[in-house]
Amino acid sequence: MTDLKTTPEPAIQPPVQTTTTTTTTTTTTKVAAEAETGTMSGPLTSAGKFSRNYNVMHIVLRLVSVPASLVSLAVMITAKEKSSVLIYGFEISLYSKWSFSGSFEYLVCVSAIVAVHSLLQLVMTSSRALRKESLFSSRNHAWIIFAGDQVFAYAMMSAVSAATGVTNLNRTGIKHPPLPNFCKPLHSFCDRVAISIAFAFFNCFLLAISAVLDVVWLAN
């Protein structure tokens, strides 16, 4: 009889299937991670850009609004002049000052309040931007600033309208009585008033843009 010898099988098999499974799992994990990162980075990046752009625009508006209010205020409170005018052959002395008109006083008060409001908002906005925080701490805070911008914009508009009416009367005179154009002898006074009104109107425009930006922030 011949003895048949069988070749012994190795005790450890090469981990072919395990390697393939591990490679497949790793690849799947990487693909899933890349897909998740690509999906989330878009909205986060756009939201960050919107926040930064909004902060910059808001700071610029406040930065321009403060000197515009101060210029309107300073030019108006220095508006005064002495002169004379002939009426029916009689020379009458004239003295004009901004405090003689209630409309001009109203414009000065509104300009001062807007200057304080814009300065406070500039300081708060700049400090939060330096700390890389959101411009508003909450939606209630945003609504308060929006209401303030609207109220001051309407107040500035009404002050500009009232001051413009008085200035126009000074320039055109009164048609039925023989009263002259007071801006001819008081040209320096009228010019200062016109410059003050122009800056106040520009400030009204800035406040309106700030209110629109507040609405955009609330909508997002």
C-alpha atoms as an extended CHARMM CRD file, in Angstrom:
* protein
*
       220  EXT
         1         1  MET       CA              0.0000000000        0.0000000000        0.0000000000  PROA      1               0.0000000000
         2         2  THR       CA              1.1800000000        3.4700000000       -0.7790000000  PROA      2               0.0000000000
         3         3  ASP       CA              0.5450000000        6.2700000000        1.6950000000  PROA      3               0.0000000000
         4         4  LEU       CA             -1.2400000000        9.3040000000        0.1900000000  PROA      4               0.0000000000
         5         5  LYS       CA              0.0500000000       12.5350000000        1.7470000000  PROA      5               0.0000000000
         6         6  THR       CA             -2.0860000000       15.6470000000        1.5360000000  PROA      6               0.0000000000
         7         7  THR       CA             -0.5890000000       19.0840000000        1.5610000000  PROA      7               0.0000000000
         8         8  PRO       CA             -1.5760000000       20.8870000000        4.7750000000  PROA      8               0.0000000000
         9         9  GLU       CA             -3.5800000000       24.0780000000        4.3360000000  PROA      9               0.0000000000
        10        10  PRO       CA             -2.0770000000       27.2710000000        5.7490000000  PROA      10              0.0000000000
        11        11  ALA       CA             -3.4930000000       28.3200000000        9.0330000000  PROA      11              0.0000000000
        12        12  ILE       CA             -3.8030000000       32.0370000000        8.0710000000  PROA      12              0.0000000000
        13        13  GLN       CA             -5.5900000000       33.0950000000        4.9200000000  PROA      13              0.0000000000
        14        14  PRO       CA             -4.6590000000       36.3790000000        3.1710000000  PROA      14              0.0000000000
        15        15  PRO       CA             -7.2220000000       39.0580000000        4.0390000000  PROA      15              0.0000000000
        16        16  VAL       CA             -8.2550000000       39.7970000000        0.4660000000  PROA      16              0.0000000000
        17        17  GLN       CA            -11.9170000000       40.5240000000        1.0900000000  PROA      17              0.0000000000
        18        18  THR       CA            -11.2250000000       42.5460000000        4.2320000000  PROA      18              0.0000000000
        19        19  THR       CA             -8.8720000000       44.8980000000        2.4240000000  PROA      19              0.0000000000
        20        20  THR       CA            -11.3790000000       45.4340000000       -0.3420000000  PROA      20              0.0000000000
        21        21  THR       CA            -14.1450000000       46.1220000000        2.1390000000  PROA      21              0.0000000000
        22        22  THR       CA            -11.9960000000       48.5380000000        4.1150000000  PROA      22              0.0000000000
        23        23  THR       CA            -10.9630000000       50.4220000000        0.9630000000  PROA      23              0.0000000000
        24        24  THR       CA            -14.5540000000       50.6480000000       -0.2080000000  PROA      24              0.0000000000
        25        25  THR       CA            -15.7370000000       51.8890000000        3.1760000000  PROA      25              0.0000000000
        26        26  THR       CA            -12.9920000000       54.5080000000        3.3470000000  PROA      26              0.0000000000
        27        27  THR       CA            -13.7820000000       55.7420000000       -0.1530000000  PROA      27              0.0000000000
        28        28  THR       CA            -17.4960000000       55.9360000000        0.6400000000  PROA      28              0.0000000000
        29        29  THR       CA            -16.7810000000       57.8780000000        3.8230000000  PROA      29              0.0000000000
        30        30  LYS       CA            -14.5670000000       60.3780000000        1.9710000000  PROA      30              0.0000000000
        31        31  VAL       CA            -17.1830000000       60.8970000000       -0.7310000000  PROA      31              0.0000000000
        32        32  ALA       CA            -19.9050000000       61.4250000000        1.8570000000  PROA      32              0.0000000000
        33        33  ALA       CA            -17.7430000000       63.8880000000        3.7740000000  PROA      33              0.0000000000
        34        34  GLU       CA            -16.8780000000       65.8310000000        0.6270000000  PROA      34              0.0000000000
        35        35  ALA       CA            -20.5100000000       65.9440000000       -0.4130000000  PROA      35              0.0000000000
        36        36  GLU       CA            -21.5820000000       67.1830000000        3.0050000000  PROA      36              0.0000000000
        37        37  THR       CA            -18.8460000000       69.8280000000        3.0720000000  PROA      37              0.0000000000
        38        38  GLY       CA            -19.7020000000       71.0380000000       -0.4040000000  PROA      38              0.0000000000
        39        39  THR       CA            -23.3770000000       71.3080000000        0.4940000000  PROA      39              0.0000000000
        40        40  MET       CA            -22.8690000000       73.2550000000        3.6890000000  PROA      40              0.0000000000
        41        41  SER       CA            -20.0530000000       75.6050000000        2.6490000000  PROA      41              0.0000000000
        42        42  GLY       CA            -22.1560000000       77.4550000000        0.0670000000  PROA      42              0.0000000000
        43        43  PRO       CA            -24.8680000000       78.8640000000        2.3880000000  PROA      43              0.0000000000
        44        44  LEU       CA            -22.3910000000       79.5210000000        5.2010000000  PROA      44              0.0000000000
        45        45  THR       CA            -20.0560000000       81.4460000000        2.9020000000  PROA      45              0.0000000000
        46        46  SER       CA            -22.8750000000       83.5210000000        1.3840000000  PROA      46              0.0000000000
        47        47  ALA       CA            -24.3160000000       84.2860000000        4.8190000000  PROA      47              0.0000000000
        48        48  GLY       CA            -20.9100000000       85.4070000000        6.0570000000  PROA      48              0.0000000000
        49        49  LYS       CA            -20.4000000000       87.6770000000        3.0360000000  PROA      49              0.0000000000
        50        50  PHE       CA            -23.8720000000       89.2040000000        3.4960000000  PROA      50              0.0000000000
        51        51  SER       CA            -23.1780000000       89.9150000000        7.1710000000  PROA      51              0.0000000000
        52        52  ARG       CA            -19.8250000000       91.5610000000        6.4240000000  PROA      52              0.0000000000
        53        53  ASN       CA            -21.1970000000       93.6380000000        3.5300000000  PROA      53              0.0000000000
        54        54  TYR       CA            -24.1740000000       94.7270000000        5.6160000000  PROA      54              0.0000000000
        55        55  ASN       CA            -21.9510000000       95.7980000000        8.4980000000  PROA      55              0.0000000000
        56        56  VAL       CA            -19.7120000000       97.8050000000        6.1640000000  PROA      56              0.0000000000
        57        57  MET       CA            -22.6580000000       99.5710000000        4.4910000000  PROA      57              0.0000000000
        58        58  HSD       CA            -24.2520000000      100.3710000000        7.8430000000  PROA      58              0.0000000000
        59        59  ILE       CA            -21.0050000000      101.7890000000        9.2440000000  PROA      59              0.0000000000
        60        60  VAL       CA            -20.4430000000      103.9150000000        6.1230000000  PROA      60              0.0000000000
        61        61  LEU       CA            -23.9730000000      105.3300000000        6.2880000000  PROA      61              0.0000000000
        62        62  ARG       CA            -23.5810000000      106.2790000000        9.9480000000  PROA      62              0.0000000000
        63        63  LEU       CA            -20.1170000000      107.6610000000        9.2840000000  PROA      63              0.0000000000
        64        64  VAL       CA            -21.5230000000      109.9910000000        6.6040000000  PROA      64              0.0000000000
        65        65  SER       CA            -24.6880000000      110.8550000000        8.5290000000  PROA      65              0.0000000000
        66        66  VAL       CA            -22.8500000000      112.2480000000       11.5630000000  PROA      66              0.0000000000
        67        67  PRO       CA            -20.8720000000      114.9840000000        9.7160000000  PROA      67              0.0000000000
        68        68  ALA       CA            -23.8660000000      115.7690000000        7.4940000000  PROA      68              0.0000000000
        69        69  SER       CA            -25.9740000000      116.4710000000       10.5850000000  PROA      69              0.0000000000
        70        70  LEU       CA            -23.2140000000      118.5240000000       12.1830000000  PROA      70              0.0000000000
        71        71  VAL       CA            -22.6640000000      120.6100000000        9.0420000000  PROA      71              0.0000000000
        72        72  SER       CA            -26.3940000000      121.3030000000        8.7250000000  PROA      72              0.0000000000
        73        73  LEU       CA            -26.5150000000      122.2650000000       12.3930000000  PROA      73              0.0000000000
        74        74  ALA       CA            -23.3860000000      124.4430000000       12.3630000000  PROA      74              0.0000000000
        75        75  VAL       CA            -24.2590000000      126.3270000000        9.1770000000  PROA      75              0.0000000000
        76        76  MET       CA            -27.7780000000      127.0920000000       10.3780000000  PROA      76              0.0000000000
        77        77  ILE       CA            -26.8600000000      128.3900000000       13.8510000000  PROA      77              0.0000000000
        78        78  THR       CA            -24.3170000000      130.7570000000       12.2960000000  PROA      78              0.0000000000
        79        79  ALA       CA            -26.8490000000      132.1970000000        9.8430000000  PROA      79              0.0000000000
        80        80  LYS       CA            -27.3710000000      135.8510000000       10.7010000000  PROA      80              0.0000000000
        81        81  GLU       CA            -26.9190000000      139.1120000000        8.8300000000  PROA      81              0.0000000000
        82        82  LYS       CA            -27.6940000000      142.8480000000        9.0060000000  PROA      82              0.0000000000
        83        83  SER       CA            -28.6950000000      144.9610000000        6.0290000000  PROA      83              0.0000000000
        84        84  SER       CA            -31.2200000000      147.5540000000        4.8470000000  PROA      84              0.0000000000
        85        85  VAL       CA            -33.9420000000      147.7610000000        2.2250000000  PROA      85              0.0000000000
        86        86  LEU       CA            -35.9340000000      150.5740000000        0.5650000000  PROA      86              0.0000000000
        87        87  ILE       CA            -39.7320000000      150.4240000000        0.8280000000  PROA      87              0.0000000000
        88        88  TYR       CA            -41.7350000000      153.3730000000       -0.5450000000  PROA      88              0.0000000000
        89        89  GLY       CA            -38.5660000000      155.4290000000       -0.5110000000  PROA      89              0.0000000000
        90        90  PHE       CA            -37.8800000000      154.7320000000        3.1380000000  PROA      90              0.0000000000
        91        91  GLU       CA            -34.7740000000      152.8700000000        4.1620000000  PROA      91              0.0000000000
        92        92  ILE       CA            -35.5610000000      150.1590000000        6.6790000000  PROA      92              0.0000000000
        93        93  SER       CA            -32.8960000000      148.3180000000        8.6040000000  PROA      93              0.0000000000
        94        94  LEU       CA            -33.0610000000      144.5450000000        8.4980000000  PROA      94              0.0000000000
        95        95  TYR       CA            -31.5930000000      141.9890000000       10.8400000000  PROA      95              0.0000000000
        96        96  SER       CA            -32.1490000000      138.3210000000       10.1840000000  PROA      96              0.0000000000
        97        97  LYS       CA            -31.2230000000      135.3920000000       12.4230000000  PROA      97              0.0000000000
        98        98  TRP       CA            -32.0850000000      131.6970000000       12.3060000000  PROA      98              0.0000000000
        99        99  SER       CA            -33.7430000000      131.7880000000       15.7440000000  PROA      99              0.0000000000
       100       100  PHE       CA            -36.3540000000      134.2540000000       14.4690000000  PROA      100             0.0000000000
       101       101  SER       CA            -38.0500000000      131.4190000000       12.5570000000  PROA      101             0.0000000000
       102       102  GLY       CA            -39.7040000000      128.4590000000       14.2350000000  PROA      102             0.0000000000
       103       103  SER       CA            -39.0690000000      126.3320000000       11.1440000000  PROA      103             0.0000000000
       104       104  PHE       CA            -35.3250000000      126.9380000000       11.3380000000  PROA      104             0.0000000000
       105       105  GLU       CA            -35.3220000000      126.1430000000       15.0600000000  PROA      105             0.0000000000
       106       106  TYR       CA            -37.1370000000      122.9010000000       14.3100000000  PROA      106             0.0000000000
       107       107  LEU       CA            -34.5050000000      121.9920000000       11.7070000000  PROA      107             0.0000000000
       108       108  VAL       CA            -31.6950000000      122.6800000000       14.1880000000  PROA      108             0.0000000000
       109       109  CYS       CA            -33.3080000000      120.4840000000       16.8650000000  PROA      109             0.0000000000
       110       110  VAL       CA            -33.8960000000      117.5790000000       14.4820000000  PROA      110             0.0000000000
       111       111  SER       CA            -30.3590000000      117.8240000000       13.0880000000  PROA      111             0.0000000000
       112       112  ALA       CA            -28.9050000000      117.7080000000       16.6160000000  PROA      112             0.0000000000
       113       113  ILE       CA            -31.0010000000      114.6720000000       17.5740000000  PROA      113             0.0000000000
       114       114  VAL       CA            -30.1000000000      112.8320000000       14.3650000000  PROA      114             0.0000000000
       115       115  ALA       CA            -26.4150000000      113.5770000000       14.9230000000  PROA      115             0.0000000000
       116       116  VAL       CA            -26.5750000000      111.9990000000       18.4070000000  PROA      116             0.0000000000
       117       117  HSD       CA            -28.5470000000      109.0140000000       17.0870000000  PROA      117             0.0000000000
       118       118  SER       CA            -26.1360000000      108.3920000000       14.2170000000  PROA      118             0.0000000000
       119       119  LEU       CA            -23.0940000000      108.7630000000       16.4900000000  PROA      119             0.0000000000
       120       120  LEU       CA            -24.4340000000      106.2270000000       18.9940000000  PROA      120             0.0000000000
       121       121  GLN       CA            -25.2620000000      103.7680000000       16.2230000000  PROA      121             0.0000000000
       122       122  LEU       CA            -21.8100000000      104.2590000000       14.7030000000  PROA      122             0.0000000000
       123       123  VAL       CA            -20.0830000000      103.4640000000       18.0040000000  PROA      123             0.0000000000
       124       124  MET       CA            -22.2590000000      100.4000000000       18.6710000000  PROA      124             0.0000000000
       125       125  THR       CA            -21.9590000000       99.0760000000       15.1220000000  PROA      125             0.0000000000
       126       126  SER       CA            -18.1950000000       99.5540000000       14.9840000000  PROA      126             0.0000000000
       127       127  SER       CA            -17.6220000000       97.8540000000       18.3360000000  PROA      127             0.0000000000
       128       128  ARG       CA            -19.7090000000       94.8210000000       17.3510000000  PROA      128             0.0000000000
       129       129  ALA       CA            -18.0040000000       94.6290000000       13.9690000000  PROA      129             0.0000000000
       130       130  LEU       CA            -14.5560000000       94.6670000000       15.6030000000  PROA      130             0.0000000000
       131       131  ARG       CA            -15.6320000000       91.7800000000       17.8280000000  PROA      131             0.0000000000
       132       132  LYS       CA            -16.9310000000       90.0000000000       14.6830000000  PROA      132             0.0000000000
       133       133  GLU       CA            -20.4240000000       89.8170000000       16.1190000000  PROA      133             0.0000000000
       134       134  SER       CA            -23.7710000000       90.3240000000       14.4510000000  PROA      134             0.0000000000
       135       135  LEU       CA            -24.8410000000       93.9230000000       13.9940000000  PROA      135             0.0000000000
       136       136  PHE       CA            -28.0050000000       93.3910000000       16.0420000000  PROA      136             0.0000000000
       137       137  SER       CA            -28.1570000000       91.3110000000       19.1950000000  PROA      137             0.0000000000
       138       138  SER       CA            -31.7210000000       90.1880000000       18.4610000000  PROA      138             0.0000000000
       139       139  ARG       CA            -34.6470000000       90.7940000000       16.1430000000  PROA      139             0.0000000000
       140       140  ASN       CA            -36.2220000000       93.1030000000       18.7310000000  PROA      140             0.0000000000
       141       141  HSD       CA            -33.0430000000       95.1890000000       18.6560000000  PROA      141             0.0000000000
       142       142  ALA       CA            -33.2540000000       95.3550000000       14.8560000000  PROA      142             0.0000000000
       143       143  TRP       CA            -36.9110000000       96.4300000000       14.9950000000  PROA      143             0.0000000000
       144       144  ILE       CA            -36.0520000000       99.2260000000       17.4570000000  PROA      144             0.0000000000
       145       145  ILE       CA            -33.2750000000      100.5690000000       15.2100000000  PROA      145             0.0000000000
       146       146  PHE       CA            -35.5580000000      100.3160000000       12.1720000000  PROA      146             0.0000000000
       147       147  ALA       CA            -38.2970000000      102.2810000000       13.9560000000  PROA      147             0.0000000000
       148       148  GLY       CA            -35.7780000000      104.9190000000       15.0580000000  PROA      148             0.0000000000
       149       149  ASP       CA            -34.3900000000      105.3490000000       11.5370000000  PROA      149             0.0000000000
       150       150  GLN       CA            -37.8800000000      105.7390000000       10.1310000000  PROA      150             0.0000000000
       151       151  VAL       CA            -39.0150000000      108.2340000000       12.7640000000  PROA      151             0.0000000000
       152       152  PHE       CA            -35.9140000000      110.3970000000       12.3450000000  PROA      152             0.0000000000
       153       153  ALA       CA            -36.1560000000      110.2210000000        8.5450000000  PROA      153             0.0000000000
       154       154  TYR       CA            -39.7590000000      111.4870000000        8.6310000000  PROA      154             0.0000000000
       155       155  ALA       CA            -38.8630000000      114.1610000000       11.2030000000  PROA      155             0.0000000000
       156       156  MET       CA            -35.9620000000      115.3600000000        9.0540000000  PROA      156             0.0000000000
       157       157  MET       CA            -38.1930000000      115.4210000000        5.9790000000  PROA      157             0.0000000000
       158       158  SER       CA            -40.8130000000      117.5500000000        7.7520000000  PROA      158             0.0000000000
       159       159  ALA       CA            -38.1310000000      119.9350000000        9.0530000000  PROA      159             0.0000000000
       160       160  VAL       CA            -36.6620000000      120.3200000000        5.5700000000  PROA      160             0.0000000000
       161       161  SER       CA            -40.1170000000      121.0090000000        4.1160000000  PROA      161             0.0000000000
       162       162  ALA       CA            -40.8900000000      123.6670000000        6.7170000000  PROA      162             0.0000000000
       163       163  ALA       CA            -37.5120000000      125.3920000000        6.3480000000  PROA      163             0.0000000000
       164       164  THR       CA            -37.7580000000      125.2900000000        2.5600000000  PROA      164             0.0000000000
       165       165  GLY       CA            -41.1210000000      127.0630000000        2.6740000000  PROA      165             0.0000000000
       166       166  VAL       CA            -39.7220000000      129.9330000000        4.7550000000  PROA      166             0.0000000000
       167       167  THR       CA            -36.6230000000      130.2300000000        2.5710000000  PROA      167             0.0000000000
       168       168  ASN       CA            -38.7050000000      130.2730000000       -0.5970000000  PROA      168             0.0000000000
       169       169  LEU       CA            -40.8550000000      133.0560000000        0.8440000000  PROA      169             0.0000000000
       170       170  ASN       CA            -37.7400000000      135.0890000000        1.6370000000  PROA      170             0.0000000000
       171       171  ARG       CA            -36.4280000000      134.6580000000       -1.8960000000  PROA      171             0.0000000000
       172       172  THR       CA            -39.6540000000      135.3940000000       -3.7990000000  PROA      172             0.0000000000
       173       173  GLY       CA            -41.1770000000      137.9710000000       -1.4580000000  PROA      173             0.0000000000
       174       174  ILE       CA            -44.9190000000      138.4780000000       -1.0930000000  PROA      174             0.0000000000
       175       175  LYS       CA            -46.7450000000      139.2440000000       -4.3210000000  PROA      175             0.0000000000
       176       176  HSD       CA            -49.7620000000      141.2170000000       -3.1610000000  PROA      176             0.0000000000
       177       177  PRO       CA            -48.2040000000      143.6130000000       -0.6100000000  PROA      177             0.0000000000
       178       178  PRO       CA            -45.1930000000      145.5050000000       -1.9450000000  PROA      178             0.0000000000
       179       179  LEU       CA            -42.6790000000      143.5550000000        0.1600000000  PROA      179             0.0000000000
       180       180  PRO       CA            -39.3240000000      142.9450000000       -1.5450000000  PROA      180             0.0000000000
       181       181  ASN       CA            -37.1730000000      139.8780000000       -1.9810000000  PROA      181             0.0000000000
       182       182  PHE       CA            -35.3960000000      139.8360000000        1.3750000000  PROA      182             0.0000000000
       183       183  CYS       CA            -32.6840000000      137.5030000000        0.0990000000  PROA      183             0.0000000000
       184       184  LYS       CA            -31.2250000000      140.2510000000       -2.0730000000  PROA      184             0.0000000000
       185       185  PRO       CA            -30.0430000000      142.3940000000        0.8580000000  PROA      185             0.0000000000
       186       186  LEU       CA            -29.6110000000      139.2980000000        3.0660000000  PROA      186             0.0000000000
       187       187  HSD       CA            -27.9210000000      137.0560000000        0.5090000000  PROA      187             0.0000000000
       188       188  SER       CA            -25.3580000000      135.6140000000        2.9600000000  PROA      188             0.0000000000
       189       189  PHE       CA            -28.0840000000      134.5900000000        5.3990000000  PROA      189             0.0000000000
       190       190  CYS       CA            -30.1730000000      132.9440000000        2.6950000000  PROA      190             0.0000000000
       191       191  ASP       CA            -27.1690000000      131.1220000000        1.2590000000  PROA      191             0.0000000000
       192       192  ARG       CA            -26.3160000000      129.6430000000        4.6590000000  PROA      192             0.0000000000
       193       193  VAL       CA            -29.8870000000      128.5410000000        5.1950000000  PROA      193             0.0000000000
       194       194  ALA       CA            -29.9430000000      126.9000000000        1.7500000000  PROA      194             0.0000000000
       195       195  ILE       CA            -26.7160000000      124.9820000000        2.4920000000  PROA      195             0.0000000000
       196       196  SER       CA            -28.1140000000      123.7970000000        5.8260000000  PROA      196             0.0000000000
       197       197  ILE       CA            -31.3130000000      122.5890000000        4.1740000000  PROA      197             0.0000000000
       198       198  ALA       CA            -29.3460000000      120.7650000000        1.4620000000  PROA      198             0.0000000000
       199       199  PHE       CA            -27.3030000000      118.8130000000        4.0380000000  PROA      199             0.0000000000
       200       200  ALA       CA            -30.4470000000      118.0500000000        6.0310000000  PROA      200             0.0000000000
       201       201  PHE       CA            -32.1430000000      116.6830000000        2.9210000000  PROA      201             0.0000000000
       202       202  PHE       CA            -29.0810000000      114.5410000000        2.1910000000  PROA      202             0.0000000000
       203       203  ASN       CA            -29.1920000000      113.2340000000        5.7540000000  PROA      203             0.0000000000
       204       204  CYS       CA            -32.8520000000      112.3350000000        5.2900000000  PROA      204             0.0000000000
       205       205  PHE       CA            -31.8310000000      110.2440000000        2.2820000000  PROA      205             0.0000000000
       206       206  LEU       CA            -29.1520000000      108.4580000000        4.3430000000  PROA      206             0.0000000000
       207       207  LEU       CA            -31.6490000000      107.6190000000        7.0900000000  PROA      207             0.0000000000
       208       208  ALA       CA            -34.0460000000      106.2070000000        4.5020000000  PROA      208             0.0000000000
       209       209  ILE       CA            -31.3030000000      103.9240000000        3.1380000000  PROA      209             0.0000000000
       210       210  SER       CA            -30.4870000000      102.7880000000        6.6940000000  PROA      210             0.0000000000
       211       211  ALA       CA            -34.1400000000      101.8830000000        7.2360000000  PROA      211             0.0000000000
       212       212  VAL       CA            -34.1380000000       99.8460000000        4.0170000000  PROA      212             0.0000000000
       213       213  LEU       CA            -31.0060000000       97.9780000000        5.1530000000  PROA      213             0.0000000000
       214       214  ASP       CA            -32.7130000000       97.2310000000        8.4680000000  PROA      214             0.0000000000
       215       215  VAL       CA            -35.6090000000       95.6490000000        6.5710000000  PROA      215             0.0000000000
       216       216  VAL       CA            -33.1660000000       93.5690000000        4.5010000000  PROA      216             0.0000000000
       217       217  TRP       CA            -31.4950000000       92.2940000000        7.6750000000  PROA      217             0.0000000000
       218       218  LEU       CA            -34.8550000000       91.3790000000        9.2010000000  PROA      218             0.0000000000
       219       219  ALA       CA            -35.8870000000       89.5850000000        6.0110000000  PROA      219             0.0000000000
       220       220  ASN       CA            -32.7670000000       87.4050000000        6.1220000000  PROA      220             0.0000000000
